[in-house]
XYZ file of C-alpha atoms in Angstrom:
330
model
C 15.767 22.141 -12.878
C 17.426 19.158 -14.544
C 20.296 19.306 -12.038
C 17.799 19.107 -9.176
C 16.246 15.995 -10.686
C 19.676 14.410 -11.171
C 20.676 15.091 -7.554
C 17.640 13.330 -6.147
C 17.850 10.468 -8.615
C 21.304 9.835 -7.160
C 19.856 9.935 -3.635
C 17.112 7.504 -4.675
C 19.650 5.050 -6.119
C 21.672 5.174 -2.894
C 18.475 4.363 -1.002
C 17.787 1.390 -3.321
C 21.305 0.033 -2.728
C 20.780 0.359 1.027
C 17.468 -1.521 0.825
C 19.025 -4.422 -1.061
C 22.104 -4.450 1.183
C 20.036 -4.433 4.367
C 17.278 -6.826 3.286
C 19.435 -9.371 1.474
C 22.545 -9.393 3.632
C 21.633 -8.163 7.106
C 17.999 -8.499 8.189
C 17.597 -12.101 7.059
C 20.728 -13.346 8.822
C 20.803 -11.250 11.992
C 19.067 -12.235 15.188
C 15.454 -11.131 15.076
C 14.648 -8.352 17.542
C 18.262 -7.480 18.366
C 19.260 -3.811 18.451
C 21.241 -4.183 15.233
C 18.304 -5.903 13.535
C 15.954 -3.098 14.581
C 18.351 -0.407 13.355
C 18.609 -2.129 9.977
C 14.825 -2.379 9.776
C 14.652 1.392 10.319
C 17.237 1.956 7.552
C 15.196 -0.252 5.219
C 12.004 1.694 5.888
C 13.658 5.115 5.718
C 14.950 4.140 2.258
C 11.519 3.133 0.946
C 10.955 6.544 -0.658
C 13.408 5.499 -3.393
C 11.278 3.958 -6.169
C 8.248 6.230 -5.523
C 10.580 9.238 -5.835
C 12.052 7.850 -9.069
C 8.568 7.460 -10.536
C 7.430 10.906 -9.400
C 10.586 12.588 -10.729
C 10.039 10.861 -14.078
C 6.557 12.364 -14.304
C 7.774 15.724 -13.000
C 10.709 15.904 -15.421
C 8.578 15.012 -18.439
C 5.876 17.490 -17.433
C 8.391 20.317 -16.966
C 9.834 19.579 -20.391
C 6.478 19.581 -22.171
C 4.613 22.265 -20.211
C 5.033 24.714 -23.063
C 6.889 22.735 -25.737
C 4.849 20.673 -28.218
C 4.892 16.926 -27.739
C 6.058 15.249 -30.929
C 5.053 11.644 -30.307
C 7.533 10.101 -32.760
C 10.526 11.960 -31.315
C 9.284 11.444 -27.766
C 8.921 7.654 -28.021
C 12.146 7.248 -30.012
C 14.056 9.145 -27.344
C 12.552 7.028 -24.538
C 13.407 3.766 -26.315
C 17.001 4.734 -27.155
C 17.601 6.061 -23.666
C 16.067 3.176 -21.727
C 16.499 -0.086 -23.611
C 20.180 -0.430 -24.665
C 21.511 -0.344 -21.101
C 18.660 -2.536 -19.928
C 19.360 -5.263 -22.494
C 23.076 -5.091 -21.687
C 22.623 -5.559 -17.935
C 19.814 -8.089 -18.287
C 22.040 -10.212 -20.539
C 25.006 -9.957 -18.157
C 22.831 -10.958 -15.202
C 21.268 -13.843 -17.117
C 24.771 -15.164 -17.811
C 26.219 -14.622 -14.335
C 23.258 -15.306 -12.026
C 21.767 -18.834 -12.058
C 18.104 -18.817 -13.099
C 17.291 -22.499 -13.504
C 14.610 -23.242 -16.076
C 12.979 -20.193 -17.626
C 11.502 -18.815 -20.827
C 14.153 -16.429 -22.126
C 11.884 -13.785 -23.646
C 9.987 -13.428 -20.370
C 13.216 -12.580 -18.560
C 13.600 -9.536 -20.790
C 9.975 -8.479 -21.213
C 9.018 -8.817 -17.530
C 12.360 -7.842 -16.004
C 13.014 -11.237 -14.453
C 16.748 -11.431 -15.149
C 17.173 -10.153 -11.574
C 14.884 -9.065 -8.778
C 15.257 -5.293 -9.328
C 14.770 -5.210 -13.105
C 10.977 -4.962 -12.815
C 11.700 -1.223 -12.751
C 12.441 -0.994 -16.486
C 9.228 -2.510 -17.913
C 7.323 -0.609 -15.216
C 8.828 2.791 -16.049
C 8.518 2.026 -19.769
C 4.762 1.658 -19.227
C 4.732 5.179 -17.783
C 6.658 6.553 -20.740
C 4.024 5.031 -23.036
C 1.186 6.402 -20.890
C 2.635 9.888 -20.406
C 0.912 11.687 -23.344
C -2.656 10.667 -22.369
C -1.895 11.095 -18.645
C -0.541 14.600 -19.290
C -3.757 15.430 -21.150
C -5.875 14.159 -18.229
C -3.885 16.115 -15.643
C -4.187 19.309 -17.698
C -7.927 18.803 -18.152
C -8.946 17.627 -14.664
C -6.082 18.953 -12.496
C -6.472 17.939 -8.844
C -9.421 15.646 -9.563
C -7.258 13.142 -11.431
C -4.662 13.245 -8.620
C -7.316 12.471 -6.005
C -8.711 9.688 -8.190
C -5.228 8.173 -8.582
C -4.677 8.398 -4.811
C -7.975 6.641 -4.083
C -7.149 3.955 -6.629
C -3.714 3.326 -5.162
C -5.060 3.210 -1.595
C -7.728 0.680 -2.613
C -5.190 -1.315 -4.613
C -2.769 -1.510 -1.677
C -5.544 -2.587 0.676
C -6.611 -5.368 -1.680
C -3.174 -6.721 -2.520
C -2.041 -6.167 1.061
C -4.645 -8.558 2.373
C -3.834 -11.150 -0.287
C -0.066 -11.064 0.089
C -0.199 -11.283 3.862
C -2.525 -14.270 3.714
C -0.293 -15.959 1.159
C 3.043 -14.881 2.626
C 3.896 -18.212 4.193
C 2.143 -20.350 1.596
C 2.004 -20.429 -2.184
C 2.152 -16.690 -2.883
C 0.396 -15.929 -6.168
C 0.759 -12.144 -5.926
C 4.389 -11.562 -5.012
C 6.081 -8.227 -4.464
C 7.793 -8.567 -7.860
C 4.459 -9.074 -9.597
C 3.085 -6.008 -7.825
C 6.075 -3.833 -8.691
C 6.004 -4.732 -12.381
C 2.653 -3.018 -12.983
C 2.387 0.718 -13.578
C -0.970 0.740 -11.763
C 0.941 -0.059 -8.564
C 2.778 3.294 -8.762
C 0.385 5.418 -10.852
C -0.342 7.950 -8.093
C 3.319 8.936 -7.785
C 3.648 9.486 -11.535
C 0.502 11.613 -11.741
C 1.500 13.524 -8.608
C 4.869 14.383 -10.154
C 3.149 15.679 -13.288
C 0.621 17.705 -11.281
C 3.209 19.211 -8.933
C 5.304 20.349 -11.917
C 2.974 23.326 -12.178
C 1.349 23.671 -8.751
C 1.646 26.031 -5.798
C 4.028 25.086 -3.015
C 2.764 23.148 -0.049
C 3.930 24.180 3.394
C 7.245 22.571 4.354
C 5.896 22.041 7.885
C 2.918 20.073 6.549
C 5.170 17.945 4.342
C 7.577 17.216 7.202
C 4.624 16.257 9.412
C 3.381 13.862 6.704
C 6.872 12.379 6.401
C 7.231 11.802 10.149
C 3.778 10.255 10.532
C 4.284 8.037 7.492
C 7.760 6.929 8.558
C 6.794 6.093 12.141
C 3.749 4.210 10.870
C 5.866 2.376 8.285
C 8.474 1.240 10.834
C 5.954 0.132 13.449
C 3.812 -1.579 10.807
C 6.776 -3.568 9.499
C 7.881 -4.573 12.982
C 4.420 -5.676 14.109
C 3.749 -7.509 10.824
C 7.001 -9.455 11.077
C 6.205 -10.142 14.725
C 2.889 -11.601 13.530
C 4.697 -14.206 11.455
C 4.597 -12.519 8.033
C 7.628 -12.920 5.786
C 10.208 -10.112 5.909
C 9.889 -9.217 2.222
C 6.109 -8.895 2.512
C 6.276 -6.906 5.743
C 8.753 -4.328 4.433
C 7.530 -3.950 0.818
C 6.806 -0.675 -1.000
C 3.117 -1.395 -1.548
C 1.794 -0.409 1.878
C -0.249 2.602 2.975
C 2.376 3.985 5.391
C 4.984 3.954 2.605
C 2.482 5.752 0.369
C 2.076 8.498 2.975
C 5.792 8.753 3.763
C 6.830 8.819 0.093
C 4.240 11.478 -0.782
C 5.745 13.779 1.840
C 9.281 13.135 0.567
C 8.230 13.771 -3.039
C 6.629 17.094 -2.087
C 9.668 18.197 -0.095
C 11.997 17.349 -2.978
C 9.899 18.988 -5.694
C 9.044 22.182 -3.823
C 12.165 22.720 -1.714
C 14.880 20.555 -3.263
C 15.926 23.298 -5.661
C 17.887 24.961 -2.850
C 20.277 21.994 -2.753
C 23.295 22.114 -5.050
C 25.939 19.443 -5.589
C 28.117 18.895 -8.617
C 29.026 15.385 -7.466
C 25.444 14.278 -6.901
C 24.368 15.902 -10.160
C 26.914 13.729 -11.985
C 25.903 10.638 -10.009
C 22.312 11.323 -10.990
C 23.261 11.271 -14.666
C 24.604 7.722 -14.271
C 21.931 6.689 -11.744
C 20.056 4.512 -14.255
C 23.158 2.501 -15.160
C 24.044 2.288 -11.455
C 20.596 0.964 -10.618
C 20.731 -1.711 -13.302
C 24.139 -3.042 -12.261
C 24.227 -2.615 -8.495
C 22.907 -6.090 -7.642
C 25.826 -7.715 -9.456
C 28.218 -5.475 -7.518
C 26.531 -6.491 -4.254
C 26.826 -10.159 -5.134
C 30.534 -9.780 -5.872
C 31.281 -7.882 -2.656
C 29.241 -10.094 -0.358
C 28.748 -13.523 -1.926
C 32.201 -13.740 -3.539
C 34.341 -11.696 -1.135
C 32.268 -12.039 2.053
C 32.926 -8.381 2.850
C 30.094 -8.161 5.372
C 31.964 -10.645 7.578
C 35.212 -8.662 7.527
C 34.201 -5.041 8.089
C 31.648 -3.068 10.148
C 28.319 -2.626 8.371
C 28.571 1.160 7.751
C 31.910 0.690 5.964
C 30.516 -2.155 3.893
C 27.467 -0.080 2.906
C 29.735 2.810 1.868
C 31.932 0.483 -0.213
C 28.850 -1.012 -1.882
C 27.528 2.422 -2.845
C 30.905 3.680 -4.123
C 31.584 0.453 -6.051
C 28.144 0.553 -7.695
C 28.545 4.137 -8.903
C 32.179 3.561 -9.917
C 31.196 0.574 -12.066
C 28.471 2.631 -13.740
C 30.865 5.560 -14.290
C 33.460 3.341 -15.988
C 30.880 1.664 -18.225
C 29.267 5.002 -19.124
C 32.673 6.444 -20.019
C 33.471 3.442 -22.210
C 30.069 3.755 -23.887
C 30.645 7.466 -24.623
C 34.174 6.845 -25.944
C 32.857 4.104 -28.215
C 30.261 6.465 -29.700
C 32.838 9.234 -30.130
C 35.184 6.814 -31.876
C 32.399 5.520 -34.116
C 31.326 9.047 -35.072
């Protein structure tokens, strides 16, 4: 079961790297509406299952672990802190040194994940780790009711913030995508769904594939039409939209109920270093593209492959050094 989770964590990280590669280095600079631009928009939207899947797998993995085993709160929280925070503080510090930030309050960079645009993930997922014990209790007590309630909340939340961000997209945006992503309430349905589906009957694969196709088509057309209406690219392609919610739900179900049939030693290993890869991949992208200008020298598929390999390789080397240091110290 753990190997399955690792495999799809690796897939989710690859999708995140593709999103940041496409949105930061291709979509913004390519001619709007060209065939290449449209293909990259599709890649961006196909990859939008990434963070929702991460969140759902976190809930699923925790629920599977504590379905029958007792939950010792002291050991549980200590394990979450020691697993999550050391690598986070390392990469946040490196990024604060390397990436210009202008004037800022230092403690906010760490607490709110502002050392780089993707680090919102750590304070967000930490909120879920804190909330897991009471959420697990609620799911056990109310079962599907709490899942439906979370779905209704997230739908309403997306409708409200969707209207605000689109109105403010070309002005002084007070509710940015980063502010949305930082909050656990933005992703709460995925976390609860992962917990619930850890001990639920399988859904039909045909139904899940239908949900995926409808959600994906809706997501792509929604992004295209929203951009065409003058809304900023980042707002138009963000995670916090109803079509992404539908699409990601289908992907999560397919992974949880049918992903166990997939086996890969390589991806299982990549999943084990996926967290470190996620934290450091933006620095790798900056080096490859801003420093080396790789996107100007090679075809885009080759550049994307190099970016993915370089991100995982960097994480593998650092993880190995970290393990050797602990072995030496012990």
